[in-house]
mmCIF file of C-alpha atoms in Angstrom:
data_model
loop_
_atom_site.group_PDB
_atom_site.id
_atom_site.type_symbol
_atom_site.label_atom_id
_atom_site.label_comp_id
_atom_site.label_asym_id
_atom_site.label_seq_id
_atom_site.Cartn_x
_atom_site.Cartn_y
_atom_site.Cartn_z
ATOM 1 C CA ASN A 3 -0.278 0.002 0.003
ATOM 2 C CA ALA A 4 1.028 3.081 -0.742
ATOM 3 C CA GLY A 5 -0.912 5.345 2.308
ATOM 4 C CA VAL A 6 -1.963 8.658 1.455
ATOM 5 C CA THR A 7 0.373 10.260 -1.793
ATOM 6 C CA GLN A 8 0.284 13.958 -1.897
ATOM 7 C CA THR A 9 1.889 16.118 -5.108
ATOM 8 C CA PRO A 10 3.692 18.038 -5.821
ATOM 9 C CA LYS A 11 6.182 17.916 -3.065
ATOM 10 C CA PHE A 12 7.477 21.463 -3.488
ATOM 11 C CA GLN A 13 5.776 24.155 -5.572
ATOM 12 C CA VAL A 14 6.364 28.075 -6.018
ATOM 13 C CA LEU A 15 3.375 30.491 -7.121
ATOM 14 C CA LYS A 16 2.895 34.077 -8.076
ATOM 15 C CA THR A 17 0.660 35.984 -6.123
ATOM 16 C CA GLY A 18 -3.037 35.472 -8.155
ATOM 17 C CA GLN A 19 -1.977 32.074 -9.406
ATOM 18 C CA SER A 20 -4.109 29.387 -9.201
ATOM 19 C CA MET A 21 -3.163 25.295 -8.264
ATOM 20 C CA THR A 22 -4.474 22.316 -7.171
ATOM 21 C CA LEU A 23 -2.661 20.163 -4.961
ATOM 22 C CA GLN A 24 -3.377 16.490 -4.795
ATOM 23 C CA CYS A 25 -3.993 14.238 -2.474
ATOM 24 C CA ALA A 26 -4.697 10.151 -3.081
ATOM 25 C CA GLN A 27 -4.980 7.248 -0.531
ATOM 26 C CA ASP A 28 -5.224 3.882 -1.288
ATOM 27 C CA MET A 29 -6.804 2.413 2.140
ATOM 28 C CA ASN A 30 -10.627 2.796 1.235
ATOM 29 C CA HIS A 31 -10.709 5.494 3.762
ATOM 30 C CA GLU A 32 -13.996 7.570 4.467
ATOM 31 C CA TYR A 33 -12.319 10.184 5.863
ATOM 32 C CA MET A 34 -9.911 13.001 4.661
ATOM 33 C CA SER A 35 -8.554 15.730 5.342
ATOM 34 C CA TRP A 36 -6.216 18.828 4.726
ATOM 35 C CA TYR A 37 -4.301 20.565 7.163
ATOM 36 C CA ARG A 38 -1.714 23.818 6.880
ATOM 37 C CA GLN A 39 1.581 23.795 9.158
ATOM 38 C CA ASP A 40 3.206 27.803 10.026
ATOM 39 C CA PRO A 41 6.130 27.660 12.225
ATOM 40 C CA GLY A 42 4.919 28.810 15.684
ATOM 41 C CA MET A 43 1.201 27.742 14.616
ATOM 42 C CA GLY A 44 0.860 24.094 14.916
ATOM 43 C CA LEU A 45 -0.986 22.301 12.013
ATOM 44 C CA ARG A 46 -4.412 23.750 11.740
ATOM 45 C CA LEU A 47 -7.516 21.971 10.193
ATOM 46 C CA ILE A 48 -8.373 23.509 6.261
ATOM 47 C CA HIS A 49 -11.466 21.022 5.316
ATOM 48 C CA TYR A 50 -12.207 17.835 5.837
ATOM 49 C CA SER A 51 -14.598 15.178 4.450
ATOM 50 C CA VAL A 52 -16.247 12.411 5.641
ATOM 51 C CA GLY A 53 -16.897 10.751 2.045
ATOM 52 C CA ALA A 54 -17.437 11.423 -1.533
ATOM 53 C CA GLY A 55 -19.307 14.034 -2.402
ATOM 54 C CA ILE A 56 -19.581 15.496 1.179
ATOM 55 C CA THR A 57 -17.019 18.190 2.458
ATOM 56 C CA ASP A 58 -16.794 20.980 5.160
ATOM 57 C CA GLN A 59 -15.026 23.596 6.075
ATOM 58 C CA GLY A 60 -12.333 23.262 8.901
ATOM 59 C CA GLU A 61 -10.605 25.939 11.410
ATOM 60 C CA VAL A 62 -8.976 28.235 8.456
ATOM 61 C CA PRO A 63 -11.055 27.580 4.927
ATOM 62 C CA ASN A 64 -10.403 30.783 3.543
ATOM 63 C CA GLY A 65 -8.817 30.828 0.324
ATOM 64 C CA TYR A 66 -8.915 27.278 -0.438
ATOM 65 C CA ASN A 67 -11.515 25.179 -2.079
ATOM 66 C CA VAL A 68 -12.116 21.031 -2.079
ATOM 67 C CA SER A 69 -14.284 18.519 -3.727
ATOM 68 C CA ARG A 70 -14.691 14.997 -3.082
ATOM 69 C CA SER A 71 -15.864 13.025 -6.409
ATOM 70 C CA THR A 72 -13.895 9.159 -5.497
ATOM 71 C CA THR A 73 -13.100 7.748 -2.011
ATOM 72 C CA GLU A 74 -9.646 7.836 -3.178
ATOM 73 C CA ASP A 75 -8.907 11.440 -3.852
ATOM 74 C CA PHE A 76 -9.400 14.659 -1.943
ATOM 75 C CA PRO A 77 -7.834 17.515 -3.748
ATOM 76 C CA LEU A 78 -6.844 21.357 -2.501
ATOM 77 C CA ARG A 79 -7.436 24.041 -4.890
ATOM 78 C CA LEU A 80 -6.172 27.744 -4.007
ATOM 79 C CA LEU A 81 -7.815 29.909 -6.405
ATOM 80 C CA SER A 82 -5.978 33.014 -6.227
ATOM 81 C CA ALA A 83 -2.709 32.269 -4.311
ATOM 82 C CA ALA A 84 -1.858 34.867 -1.607
ATOM 83 C CA PRO A 85 1.859 35.129 0.517
ATOM 84 C CA SER A 86 -0.493 34.309 3.393
ATOM 85 C CA GLN A 87 -0.768 31.161 2.085
ATOM 86 C CA THR A 88 3.056 30.176 2.214
ATOM 87 C CA SER A 89 3.157 26.864 4.400
ATOM 88 C CA VAL A 90 3.308 23.169 4.214
ATOM 89 C CA TYR A 91 0.167 21.267 3.859
ATOM 90 C CA PHE A 92 -0.325 17.740 5.046
ATOM 91 C CA CYS A 93 -3.127 15.810 3.764
ATOM 92 C CA ALA A 94 -4.619 13.371 6.053
ATOM 93 C CA SER A 95 -6.733 9.911 6.058
ATOM 94 C CA SER A 96 -8.853 7.540 8.460
ATOM 95 C CA PRO A 97 -11.051 5.440 8.817
ATOM 96 C CA LEU A 98 -14.385 6.793 9.585
ATOM 97 C CA VAL A 99 -15.339 5.008 12.661
ATOM 98 C CA GLY A 100 -13.929 3.402 16.056
ATOM 99 C CA ARG A 101 -11.772 4.953 18.787
ATOM 100 C CA GLY A 102 -9.318 2.992 18.162
ATOM 101 C CA ASN A 103 -8.696 4.294 14.821
ATOM 102 C CA THR A 104 -5.805 5.748 13.758
ATOM 103 C CA ILE A 105 -5.097 8.942 11.356
ATOM 104 C CA TYR A 106 -2.514 8.669 8.209
ATOM 105 C CA PHE A 107 -0.501 11.597 6.982
ATOM 106 C CA GLY A 108 1.130 12.285 4.096
ATOM 107 C CA GLU A 109 4.705 13.676 3.060
ATOM 108 C CA GLY A 110 3.474 17.032 2.606
ATOM 109 C CA SER A 111 3.246 20.161 0.513
ATOM 110 C CA TRP A 112 5.912 23.089 0.785
ATOM 111 C CA LEU A 113 4.422 25.888 -1.008
ATOM 112 C CA THR A 114 5.491 29.234 -1.233
ATOM 113 C CA VAL A 115 3.860 32.104 -2.942
ATOM 114 C CA VAL A 116 5.593 35.280 -4.225
ATOM 115 C CA LYS B 10 -12.460 26.590 21.677
ATOM 116 C CA GLN B 11 -9.992 23.619 22.180
ATOM 117 C CA GLU B 12 -6.435 24.687 22.812
ATOM 118 C CA VAL B 13 -3.900 22.516 23.191
ATOM 119 C CA THR B 14 -0.499 23.885 24.488
ATOM 120 C CA GLN B 15 3.085 21.827 24.344
ATOM 121 C CA ILE B 16 5.931 22.853 26.554
ATOM 122 C CA PRO B 17 8.763 23.295 26.316
ATOM 123 C CA ALA B 18 9.201 24.203 22.933
ATOM 124 C CA ALA B 19 12.583 22.445 22.674
ATOM 125 C CA LEU B 20 14.436 20.439 24.906
ATOM 126 C CA SER B 21 18.085 19.308 24.831
ATOM 127 C CA VAL B 22 19.122 16.450 26.604
ATOM 128 C CA PRO B 23 22.256 13.753 26.338
ATOM 129 C CA GLU B 24 21.512 10.622 25.372
ATOM 130 C CA GLY B 25 20.559 7.422 27.699
ATOM 131 C CA GLU B 26 18.450 10.064 29.747
ATOM 132 C CA ASN B 27 14.371 9.240 30.614
ATOM 133 C CA LEU B 28 12.397 12.338 29.946
ATOM 134 C CA VAL B 29 9.107 13.437 29.750
ATOM 135 C CA LEU B 30 7.369 15.681 26.902
ATOM 136 C CA ASN B 31 4.165 17.373 28.150
ATOM 137 C CA CYS B 32 0.860 18.454 26.875
ATOM 138 C CA SER B 33 -2.038 20.105 28.541
ATOM 139 C CA PHE B 34 -5.462 20.821 26.814
ATOM 140 C CA THR B 35 -8.111 23.176 27.414
ATOM 141 C CA ASP B 36 -11.170 20.865 27.265
ATOM 142 C CA SER B 37 -11.933 17.917 28.677
ATOM 143 C CA ALA B 38 -14.432 16.497 26.415
ATOM 144 C CA ILE B 39 -11.986 14.971 24.121
ATOM 145 C CA TYR B 40 -12.888 11.341 21.709
ATOM 146 C CA ASN B 41 -8.898 10.658 21.811
ATOM 147 C CA LEU B 42 -5.525 11.983 21.959
ATOM 148 C CA GLN B 43 -2.775 11.327 20.127
ATOM 149 C CA TRP B 44 0.933 11.994 20.032
ATOM 150 C CA PHE B 45 3.193 12.023 16.628
ATOM 151 C CA ARG B 46 6.779 12.567 15.469
ATOM 152 C CA GLN B 47 7.696 14.519 12.506
ATOM 153 C CA ASP B 48 11.003 14.194 11.230
ATOM 154 C CA PRO B 49 12.733 17.592 9.396
ATOM 155 C CA GLY B 50 11.109 17.865 5.876
ATOM 156 C CA LYS B 51 9.127 14.907 6.537
ATOM 157 C CA GLY B 52 5.061 13.994 7.078
ATOM 158 C CA LEU B 53 3.600 12.783 10.571
ATOM 159 C CA THR B 54 4.239 9.600 11.734
ATOM 160 C CA SER B 55 1.470 7.828 14.350
ATOM 161 C CA LEU B 56 3.017 7.243 17.862
ATOM 162 C CA LEU B 57 0.789 6.220 20.380
ATOM 163 C CA LEU B 58 -3.250 6.591 20.826
ATOM 164 C CA ILE B 59 -4.661 6.888 23.813
ATOM 165 C CA GLN B 60 -9.105 6.707 23.283
ATOM 166 C CA SER B 61 -10.554 8.567 25.999
ATOM 167 C CA SER B 62 -11.510 5.690 28.225
ATOM 168 C CA GLN B 63 -7.803 5.099 28.652
ATOM 169 C CA ARG B 64 -5.250 6.184 30.967
ATOM 170 C CA GLU B 65 -2.063 4.930 29.228
ATOM 171 C CA GLN B 66 -0.155 3.654 26.081
ATOM 172 C CA THR B 67 3.171 2.017 25.825
ATOM 173 C CA SER B 68 5.159 0.919 22.644
ATOM 174 C CA GLY B 69 8.541 0.140 23.038
ATOM 175 C CA ARG B 70 10.691 2.775 25.081
ATOM 176 C CA LEU B 71 7.156 5.113 24.607
ATOM 177 C CA ASN B 72 4.522 5.487 27.146
ATOM 178 C CA ALA B 73 1.647 7.643 26.834
ATOM 179 C CA SER B 74 -0.360 8.985 29.482
ATOM 180 C CA LEU B 75 -4.075 10.930 29.421
ATOM 181 C CA ASP B 76 -5.521 12.769 32.420
ATOM 182 C CA LYS B 77 -8.822 14.053 31.383
ATOM 183 C CA SER B 78 -9.493 15.972 34.352
ATOM 184 C CA SER B 79 -6.533 18.088 34.609
ATOM 185 C CA GLY B 80 -6.416 18.263 31.103
ATOM 186 C CA ARG B 81 -3.159 16.875 30.418
ATOM 187 C CA SER B 82 -1.010 14.129 28.429
ATOM 188 C CA THR B 83 2.514 13.053 28.975
ATOM 189 C CA LEU B 84 5.094 11.302 26.349
ATOM 190 C CA TYR B 85 7.897 9.340 28.722
ATOM 191 C CA ILE B 86 10.588 8.335 26.548
ATOM 192 C CA ALA B 87 12.656 6.158 28.626
ATOM 193 C CA ALA B 88 16.650 5.317 27.833
ATOM 194 C CA SER B 89 16.830 8.245 25.058
ATOM 195 C CA GLN B 90 18.925 7.651 21.399
ATOM 196 C CA PRO B 91 19.967 10.059 19.267
ATOM 197 C CA GLY B 92 17.491 8.700 16.531
ATOM 198 C CA ASP B 93 14.594 9.972 18.679
ATOM 199 C CA SER B 94 15.401 13.551 17.936
ATOM 200 C CA ALA B 95 12.881 15.502 16.283
ATOM 201 C CA THR B 96 9.727 17.202 16.782
ATOM 202 C CA TYR B 97 7.224 15.509 19.036
ATOM 203 C CA LEU B 98 3.322 16.715 18.287
ATOM 204 C CA CYS B 99 0.137 15.839 20.734
ATOM 205 C CA ALA B 100 -2.877 16.318 18.926
ATOM 206 C CA VAL B 101 -6.672 16.087 20.707
ATOM 207 C CA TYR B 102 -9.504 14.664 19.200
ATOM 208 C CA GLN B 103 -12.620 16.938 18.511
ATOM 209 C CA GLY B 104 -15.309 14.295 17.578
ATOM 210 C CA ALA B 105 -13.581 11.233 15.751
ATOM 211 C CA GLN B 106 -11.656 12.379 13.305
ATOM 212 C CA LYS B 107 -11.230 16.534 13.190
ATOM 213 C CA LEU B 108 -7.424 16.841 15.396
ATOM 214 C CA VAL B 109 -6.534 19.602 17.116
ATOM 215 C CA PHE B 110 -2.574 20.241 17.710
ATOM 216 C CA GLY B 111 -0.217 21.931 19.609
ATOM 217 C CA GLN B 112 2.452 23.520 18.591
ATOM 218 C CA GLY B 113 5.234 20.377 19.104
ATOM 219 C CA THR B 114 8.300 19.900 21.255
ATOM 220 C CA ARG B 115 11.333 20.042 19.376
ATOM 221 C CA LEU B 116 13.649 17.547 21.090
ATOM 222 C CA THR B 117 17.543 17.256 20.423
ATOM 223 C CA ILE B 118 19.316 14.198 22.309
ATOM 224 C CA ASN B 119 22.614 14.599 22.018
ATOM 225 C CA PRO B 120 25.465 11.835 21.664
#
């Protein structure tokens, strides 16, 4: 199993450009989510999904869009990149139910907006 | 709003020492609590998951405890090794899947 796969690993964008961060998991997990990690801020939840066709906002959703058309994929879209979106982005997945279920993270995508 | 705090932000100890990392949270109504390890430039690796009904979990040289009434968790690392050097993150589950993270403790083990 590949686990959670994120692409690209590194990206530089100009202010105002758009792009999509890709996330795929091969564990048939219902739950997928996106976090951003900033220095001194820890990881913060951007958007999450509990299954195909269902998405919801997390703590810091502004400037980001998501969709979930399949169980495997959960792309994160930046429609008009801003320097404040310079960050490291992590995708995660887990089974939807069960107190003993752990969450799995991808390797991260480093995004710089200039 | 749940807030998770990890103190200290950084810790440096000589190899072989036993050490404790601290995590505190403001809302005791948590679902689970999880400790992660993050190496530079890498993703998060799960170390220990403690369910809300449990008091502690152990894996090898690691032991994590949970005291919901006081809003605290500790990660105990026995006989530390240079390979334990990493950032350790504590996260509280708000519901089954939403995590609220602390800022992490950057641990350095000196040979």
